[in-house]
PDB file of C-alpha atoms in Angstrom:
ATOM      1  CA  MET A   1       0.040   0.079  -0.002  1.00 44.00           C
ATOM      2  CA  SER A   2       1.250   3.414  -0.908  1.00 53.00           C
ATOM      3  CA  ILE A   3       0.180   6.815  -0.179  1.00 53.00           C
ATOM      4  CA  ASP A   4       0.315   9.805  -2.689  1.00 57.00           C
ATOM      5  CA  CYS A   5       1.885  12.310  -1.001  1.00 54.00           C
ATOM      6  CA  ILE A   6       0.791  15.468  -3.648  1.00 55.00           C
ATOM      7  CA  GLU A   7      -2.635  14.112  -3.421  1.00 61.00           C
ATOM      8  CA  ARG A   8      -2.766  13.622   0.259  1.00 65.00           C
ATOM      9  CA  ASN A   9      -0.658  16.743   1.144  1.00 75.00           C
ATOM     10  CA  VAL A  10       1.880  14.808   3.753  1.00 81.00           C
ATOM     11  CA  SER A  11       4.088  16.678   5.999  1.00 83.00           C
ATOM     12  CA  ILE A  12       7.145  14.541   6.947  1.00 88.00           C
ATOM     13  CA  ILE A  13       8.748  16.264  10.264  1.00 89.00           C
ATOM     14  CA  LYS A  14      11.815  14.529  11.549  1.00 91.00           C
ATOM     15  CA  ILE A  15      13.316  15.852  15.519  1.00 91.00           C
ATOM     16  CA  GLY A  16      16.958  14.714  16.389  1.00 89.00           C
ATOM     17  CA  GLY A  17      16.736  12.357  19.381  1.00 89.00           C
ATOM     18  CA  SER A  18      19.346  13.876  20.743  1.00 88.00           C
ATOM     19  CA  SER A  19      17.166  17.485  20.637  1.00 90.00           C
ATOM     20  CA  ILE A  20      14.718  15.955  22.753  1.00 91.00           C
ATOM     21  CA  THR A  21      16.352  13.716  25.362  1.00 91.00           C
ATOM     22  CA  ASP A  22      19.997  14.235  27.499  1.00 89.00           C
ATOM     23  CA  LYS A  23      21.890  11.759  25.966  1.00 80.00           C
ATOM     24  CA  ALA A  24      24.119  12.286  28.803  1.00 84.00           C
ATOM     25  CA  SER A  25      21.997  10.270  30.870  1.00 89.00           C
ATOM     26  CA  PHE A  26      20.184   6.624  29.669  1.00 90.00           C
ATOM     27  CA  GLU A  27      17.155   6.809  28.548  1.00 90.00           C
ATOM     28  CA  THR A  28      16.206  10.696  29.746  1.00 91.00           C
ATOM     29  CA  LEU A  29      13.552  12.551  27.888  1.00 92.00           C
ATOM     30  CA  ASP A  30      14.180  16.770  28.116  1.00 92.00           C
ATOM     31  CA  GLU A  31      10.352  17.439  28.658  1.00 93.00           C
ATOM     32  CA  SER A  32      10.747  21.350  28.185  1.00 94.00           C
ATOM     33  CA  SER A  33      12.580  20.302  24.516  1.00 93.00           C
ATOM     34  CA  LEU A  34       9.795  17.795  23.300  1.00 92.00           C
ATOM     35  CA  LYS A  35       6.892  20.373  24.980  1.00 93.00           C
ATOM     36  CA  TRP A  36       9.119  23.256  22.931  1.00 93.00           C
ATOM     37  CA  PHE A  37       9.062  21.034  19.626  1.00 91.00           C
ATOM     38  CA  ALA A  38       4.990  20.250  19.800  1.00 89.00           C
ATOM     39  CA  ASN A  39       4.778  23.693  20.566  1.00 89.00           C
ATOM     40  CA  CYS A  40       6.564  25.004  17.291  1.00 88.00           C
ATOM     41  CA  ILE A  41       5.083  22.367  15.297  1.00 85.00           C
ATOM     42  CA  PHE A  42       1.403  23.737  16.667  1.00 83.00           C
ATOM     43  CA  ARG A  43       2.264  26.934  15.523  1.00 83.00           C
ATOM     44  CA  SER A  44       3.587  26.849  12.416  1.00 80.00           C
ATOM     45  CA  ILE A  45       0.673  24.862  10.483  1.00 77.00           C
ATOM     46  CA  ASP A  46      -1.315  26.752   8.363  1.00 72.00           C
ATOM     47  CA  PRO A  47      -4.675  27.606   9.353  1.00 72.00           C
ATOM     48  CA  LYS A  48      -5.768  26.427   5.745  1.00 67.00           C
ATOM     49  CA  TYR A  49      -5.157  22.502   6.437  1.00 61.00           C
ATOM     50  CA  VAL A  50      -7.299  22.379   9.368  1.00 61.00           C
ATOM     51  CA  SER A  51     -11.227  22.417   9.494  1.00 59.00           C
ATOM     52  CA  PRO A  52     -12.993  25.735  11.318  1.00 60.00           C
ATOM     53  CA  GLU A  53     -14.919  22.771  13.214  1.00 56.00           C
ATOM     54  CA  LYS A  54     -13.489  21.680  16.675  1.00 54.00           C
ATOM     55  CA  ASP A  55     -12.859  18.312  17.436  1.00 50.00           C
ATOM     56  CA  ASP A  56     -15.447  16.235  18.874  1.00 53.00           C
ATOM     57  CA  GLU A  57     -13.972  15.850  22.016  1.00 53.00           C
ATOM     58  CA  ASP A  58     -13.176  18.786  23.752  1.00 50.00           C
ATOM     59  CA  ASP A  59      -9.741  18.704  24.659  1.00 52.00           C
ATOM     60  CA  GLY A  60     -10.132  21.861  27.039  1.00 51.00           C
ATOM     61  CA  ASP A  61      -7.841  23.755  24.237  1.00 53.00           C
ATOM     62  CA  ASP A  62      -8.503  27.670  24.518  1.00 53.00           C
ATOM     63  CA  SER A  63      -6.070  28.457  21.587  1.00 56.00           C
ATOM     64  CA  GLY A  64      -8.791  29.490  19.311  1.00 53.00           C
ATOM     65  CA  ARG A  65      -7.423  27.659  16.427  1.00 54.00           C
ATOM     66  CA  ALA A  66      -8.907  24.568  15.078  1.00 50.00           C
ATOM     67  CA  THR A  67      -7.811  21.025  15.689  1.00 54.00           C
ATOM     68  CA  LYS A  68      -9.590  18.774  13.293  1.00 55.00           C
ATOM     69  CA  SER A  69      -6.952  17.949  10.371  1.00 53.00           C
ATOM     70  CA  LYS A  70      -8.486  18.160   6.517  1.00 60.00           C
ATOM     71  CA  ASN A  71      -6.670  16.600   3.481  1.00 66.00           C
ATOM     72  CA  ARG A  72      -3.491  16.753   5.455  1.00 71.00           C
ATOM     73  CA  ILE A  73      -1.179  14.408   6.809  1.00 78.00           C
ATOM     74  CA  PHE A  74       1.464  14.839   9.369  1.00 80.00           C
ATOM     75  CA  VAL A  75       3.854  12.402  10.530  1.00 87.00           C
ATOM     76  CA  ILE A  76       6.357  12.946  13.077  1.00 88.00           C
ATOM     77  CA  ILE A  77       9.859  11.014  13.536  1.00 91.00           C
ATOM     78  CA  HIS A  78      12.247  11.138  16.210  1.00 88.00           C
ATOM     79  CA  GLY A  79      15.486   9.427  16.847  1.00 87.00           C
ATOM     80  CA  ALA A  80      16.639   7.479  19.266  1.00 86.00           C
ATOM     81  CA  GLY A  81      18.712  10.088  21.506  1.00 85.00           C
ATOM     82  CA  SER A  82      19.957   8.609  25.011  1.00 84.00           C
ATOM     83  CA  PHE A  83      16.843   5.785  24.536  1.00 86.00           C
ATOM     84  CA  GLY A  84      19.106   4.131  21.833  1.00 84.00           C
ATOM     85  CA  HIS A  85      22.613   5.387  21.499  1.00 80.00           C
ATOM     86  CA  HIS A  86      23.459   3.791  25.039  1.00 80.00           C
ATOM     87  CA  SER A  87      22.771   0.310  24.362  1.00 81.00           C
ATOM     88  CA  ALA A  88      24.137   0.667  20.683  1.00 82.00           C
ATOM     89  CA  LYS A  89      27.397   1.897  22.483  1.00 83.00           C
ATOM     90  CA  LYS A  90      27.124  -0.826  24.926  1.00 84.00           C
ATOM     91  CA  TYR A  91      27.026  -3.471  22.527  1.00 84.00           C
ATOM     92  CA  GLY A  92      29.089  -1.932  19.782  1.00 83.00           C
ATOM     93  CA  LEU A  93      26.060  -1.998  16.981  1.00 80.00           C
ATOM     94  CA  SER A  94      28.220   1.152  15.045  1.00 72.00           C
ATOM     95  CA  GLU A  95      31.505  -0.889  15.235  1.00 76.00           C
ATOM     96  CA  LYS A  96      29.784  -4.305  13.860  1.00 63.00           C
ATOM     97  CA  LYS A  97      29.934  -5.177  10.147  1.00 67.00           C
ATOM     98  CA  THR A  98      26.734  -7.369   9.025  1.00 67.00           C
ATOM     99  CA  THR A  99      26.821  -9.044   6.102  1.00 67.00           C
ATOM    100  CA  PRO A 100      23.446  -9.847   4.090  1.00 64.00           C
ATOM    101  CA  SER A 101      22.153 -13.499   4.611  1.00 60.00           C
TER     102      SER A 101
END
């Protein structure tokens, strides 16, 4: 199954794992950075991509902005940051060479 990105208006946003975690500490989320990214993404969505009505479920958002997406798909991808790099280093994953089977 494939998605026609032009017809569906797909936006892909990649956030580096080290931007939202504390890479110096094992599996540690940087909550303030994550909230900052979420706020930036929310505020950057062009109003023409959302419908004028609110979602059926009232989430208590008093921003006055519509929250229902209209013909737009947003995909947010993030890196591993401190949730993956410590294990990768511990097991030497970046050093191991693999051969196709």
